[in-house]
Amino acid sequence: MRQVYLDYSATTPVKEDVLKEMIPYFTENFGNPSSLYTIGAASKEAIEKARTQVAKLIHAQEKELFFTSSGTEADNWAVLGAADTLKAKGNHIITTKIEHHAMLHSCEYLEKHGYEVTYLDVKPDGRVDPEALKAAITDKTILISIMFVNNEIGTVEPIKELAAIAKERGILFHTDAVQALGNVPIDVKDLGVDLMSISAHKIYGPKGIGALYIRKGVKLSNFIHGGGQESKKRAGTENLPGIVGFGKAAELAGENLDSHVAKISGLRDYFIDQITSKIENVTVNGSREFRHPGNANLTFEFIEGEAMLLYLDLRGIAVSTGSACSSASLSPSHVLSAIGVPVENIHGSLRFTVGDFTTKEDLDYVVTELVEVVNKLRNISSISKTKGW
Amino acid sequence: MAMYNDKVMDHFMNPHNVGELENADGSGTYGSPVCGDMMKIDIKVEDDVIKDAKFKTFGCGSAIASSSVATDMIIGLTVDEALAVTNKQIINELGGLPAIKIHCSVLADHAIKSAIYDYAQKNGKSYKGLEGFDPDADEDDHHDSCEVE
């Protein structure tokens, strides 16, 4: 059976060139980078090379990049560190309703500890209204955190414009760019952001390694305490192979950005066209214009997402759903809810994300199977266009 | 998928009794699209025995499997016997459901009772198993209400 992976926003496979670069750092070049002897120094050198590679991808200085265990840790560090550093100045944080849980749950934690958080609404296409951001700022606002690219609907936010608003008011600006990295051009200086979270496993690098960009001059309380690694800002023996892999993945992502975007956006558009022409009552969620090049978030009316996901899985196709029934909390996607998708339609949403290894033949196979799956489930369904509910 | 056992998957992939009965003697719907699950069960009753049952379900894999096995279970039972079917029996018949999916079996249990309730209303009958049963109760929060079952 054909196997088609269409969940590149969840994670990506490690590219062979990345893996090759990493392997010696598990076995031969395993020295602790904090050690003074030769193999330790070699490890330290490898980390600094990777730092240069990753920094280059986002146009940062090497000294502004700090490796973490994940994008989640970077998000946590940014928001909790900023809240702690700036607590004398204020206790108000602004974010959006469509952030990743790494941000939302960090904010909920802070709310339990005396901070106030404004969760901005977004427009139906998922974009933040700059005027709404301006209106939400108070004298107590210490941090604005708005994600660069949404992980579910792929909407690209106007980060440069939003960061400028923050800068004008002297407020720290953080963006979770985990989904943006390698899929949209990023220049931290041009964007004017103070803090940025990124992760390796979304750009064909390994899992378990992320980074936080901290603009030179920004003070941020430490989140992980211990030794003096990462310029005494993030303790813990470095994930050496992971960092090396992140570096190589970043180098490749930078070299191939244009061709990568052209390829996957073409495939994504082809896929959406095929689906919407062959299946009735399908809607595309999020902005068509400002969108992650590989993201197609679609609602299939009258049927439920987990059931679709299961049928597709049995046909070798891996996708993701915003349906409540696939989640432990039984809460439907907060992102689709925030952009106004009716709850009954949220249950029938699937996220397809194409990537570097996707082919047109893969998508043709998925379309064929999906037509069959949707028809089968609609035949079983107790609701329909004609019946309503 | 590892989440479900083979029997649940078999009922999900090859559901029994899908459809609607023409001139059904009783028809019940439970759940709502907003909750993500809505089940409709039709029954045909002769001499107080359920001769046929069909279902249509908007819902996840376990909701479809629960509907399939529940309709299998009640065909051939007397109305009283069908009313005695519990969601736990539906789960047992399926060989188990993940804890987070228990509500699907409750949905099937309630849809059966709703269909019989409709049959009883139309035919002026009363059954002990329907005492206190409200076919419209808790539709909006059946996920929560199921957790205590």
Short mmCIF file of N, CA, C and O in Angstrom, two decimals, chain B residues 17 21 25-26 42-54 71-79 82 116 119:
data_model
loop_
_atom_site.label_atom_id
_atom_site.label_comp_id
_atom_site.label_asym_id
_atom_site.label_seq_id
_atom_site.Cartn_x
_atom_site.Cartn_y
_atom_site.Cartn_z
N ASN B 17 -25.97 -2.53 9.50
CA ASN B 17 -27.27 -1.86 9.67
C ASN B 17 -27.23 -0.36 9.39
O ASN B 17 -27.94 0.41 10.05
N LEU B 21 -34.94 3.24 8.00
CA LEU B 21 -36.07 2.33 7.72
C LEU B 21 -37.25 3.14 7.20
O LEU B 21 -37.63 4.15 7.81
N ASP B 25 -41.17 2.23 12.88
CA ASP B 25 -42.15 2.29 13.99
C ASP B 25 -41.67 3.24 15.08
O ASP B 25 -42.47 3.78 15.83
N GLY B 26 -40.36 3.39 15.16
CA GLY B 26 -39.81 4.33 16.13
C GLY B 26 -38.50 4.89 15.61
O GLY B 26 -37.76 4.21 14.90
N ASP B 42 -33.41 3.94 13.81
CA ASP B 42 -34.79 3.60 13.45
C ASP B 42 -35.04 2.14 13.85
O ASP B 42 -34.13 1.31 13.71
N ILE B 43 -36.26 1.88 14.31
CA ILE B 43 -36.59 0.48 14.63
C ILE B 43 -37.93 0.06 14.00
O ILE B 43 -38.81 0.89 13.77
N LYS B 44 -38.00 -1.21 13.70
CA LYS B 44 -39.24 -1.83 13.23
C LYS B 44 -39.65 -2.83 14.31
O LYS B 44 -38.84 -3.67 14.72
N VAL B 45 -40.87 -2.71 14.80
CA VAL B 45 -41.30 -3.56 15.91
C VAL B 45 -42.52 -4.38 15.51
O VAL B 45 -43.48 -3.85 14.94
N GLU B 46 -42.44 -5.68 15.77
CA GLU B 46 -43.58 -6.56 15.53
C GLU B 46 -43.79 -7.41 16.77
O GLU B 46 -42.85 -8.02 17.28
N ASP B 47 -45.02 -7.44 17.25
CA ASP B 47 -45.35 -8.23 18.45
C ASP B 47 -44.37 -7.94 19.59
O ASP B 47 -43.87 -8.86 20.25
N ASP B 48 -44.06 -6.67 19.74
CA ASP B 48 -43.18 -6.21 20.81
C ASP B 48 -41.74 -6.70 20.67
O ASP B 48 -40.96 -6.64 21.64
N VAL B 49 -41.41 -7.18 19.49
CA VAL B 49 -40.02 -7.61 19.25
C VAL B 49 -39.43 -6.69 18.18
O VAL B 49 -40.07 -6.37 17.19
N ILE B 50 -38.19 -6.27 18.42
CA ILE B 50 -37.51 -5.40 17.44
C ILE B 50 -37.03 -6.29 16.28
O ILE B 50 -36.12 -7.10 16.44
N LYS B 51 -37.71 -6.13 15.16
CA LYS B 51 -37.40 -6.98 14.00
C LYS B 51 -36.26 -6.43 13.16
O LYS B 51 -35.55 -7.18 12.50
N ASP B 52 -36.12 -5.12 13.18
CA ASP B 52 -35.05 -4.52 12.39
C ASP B 52 -34.63 -3.19 13.03
O ASP B 52 -35.43 -2.54 13.71
N ALA B 53 -33.42 -2.84 12.77
CA ALA B 53 -32.90 -1.55 13.27
C ALA B 53 -31.86 -1.03 12.28
O ALA B 53 -31.09 -1.82 11.71
N LYS B 54 -31.90 0.25 12.06
CA LYS B 54 -30.89 0.88 11.17
C LYS B 54 -30.36 2.12 11.87
O LYS B 54 -31.04 2.72 12.71
N THR B 71 -27.06 -1.65 17.19
CA THR B 71 -28.19 -2.09 16.37
C THR B 71 -28.18 -3.62 16.22
O THR B 71 -29.23 -4.26 16.25
N ASP B 72 -26.98 -4.18 16.09
CA ASP B 72 -26.87 -5.65 16.06
C ASP B 72 -27.49 -6.26 17.33
O ASP B 72 -28.22 -7.25 17.27
N MET B 73 -27.17 -5.64 18.45
CA MET B 73 -27.57 -6.20 19.75
C MET B 73 -29.09 -6.18 19.95
O MET B 73 -29.64 -7.09 20.58
N ILE B 74 -29.76 -5.15 19.45
CA ILE B 74 -31.19 -5.04 19.77
C ILE B 74 -32.10 -5.76 18.77
O ILE B 74 -33.26 -6.03 19.09
N ILE B 75 -31.57 -6.09 17.60
CA ILE B 75 -32.40 -6.81 16.63
C ILE B 75 -32.71 -8.21 17.20
O ILE B 75 -31.81 -8.95 17.58
N GLY B 76 -34.00 -8.51 17.30
CA GLY B 76 -34.41 -9.80 17.84
C GLY B 76 -34.77 -9.76 19.31
O GLY B 76 -35.33 -10.73 19.85
N LEU B 77 -34.48 -8.64 19.96
CA LEU B 77 -34.85 -8.51 21.38
C LEU B 77 -36.26 -7.96 21.52
O LEU B 77 -36.76 -7.26 20.63
N THR B 78 -36.91 -8.28 22.64
CA THR B 78 -38.18 -7.60 22.94
C THR B 78 -37.85 -6.16 23.30
O THR B 78 -36.69 -5.83 23.61
N VAL B 79 -38.88 -5.34 23.28
CA VAL B 79 -38.65 -3.93 23.60
C VAL B 79 -38.09 -3.80 25.02
O VAL B 79 -37.15 -3.04 25.27
N ALA B 82 -34.48 -4.73 25.00
CA ALA B 82 -33.67 -3.69 24.35
C ALA B 82 -33.46 -2.51 25.29
O ALA B 82 -32.38 -1.91 25.32
N ILE B 116 -37.13 3.86 20.99
CA ILE B 116 -38.21 3.12 21.66
C ILE B 116 -39.21 4.10 22.28
O ILE B 116 -40.44 3.87 22.25
N TYR B 119 -41.45 5.09 19.59
CA TYR B 119 -42.37 3.98 19.30
C TYR B 119 -43.47 3.93 20.36
O TYR B 119 -44.67 3.78 20.04
#
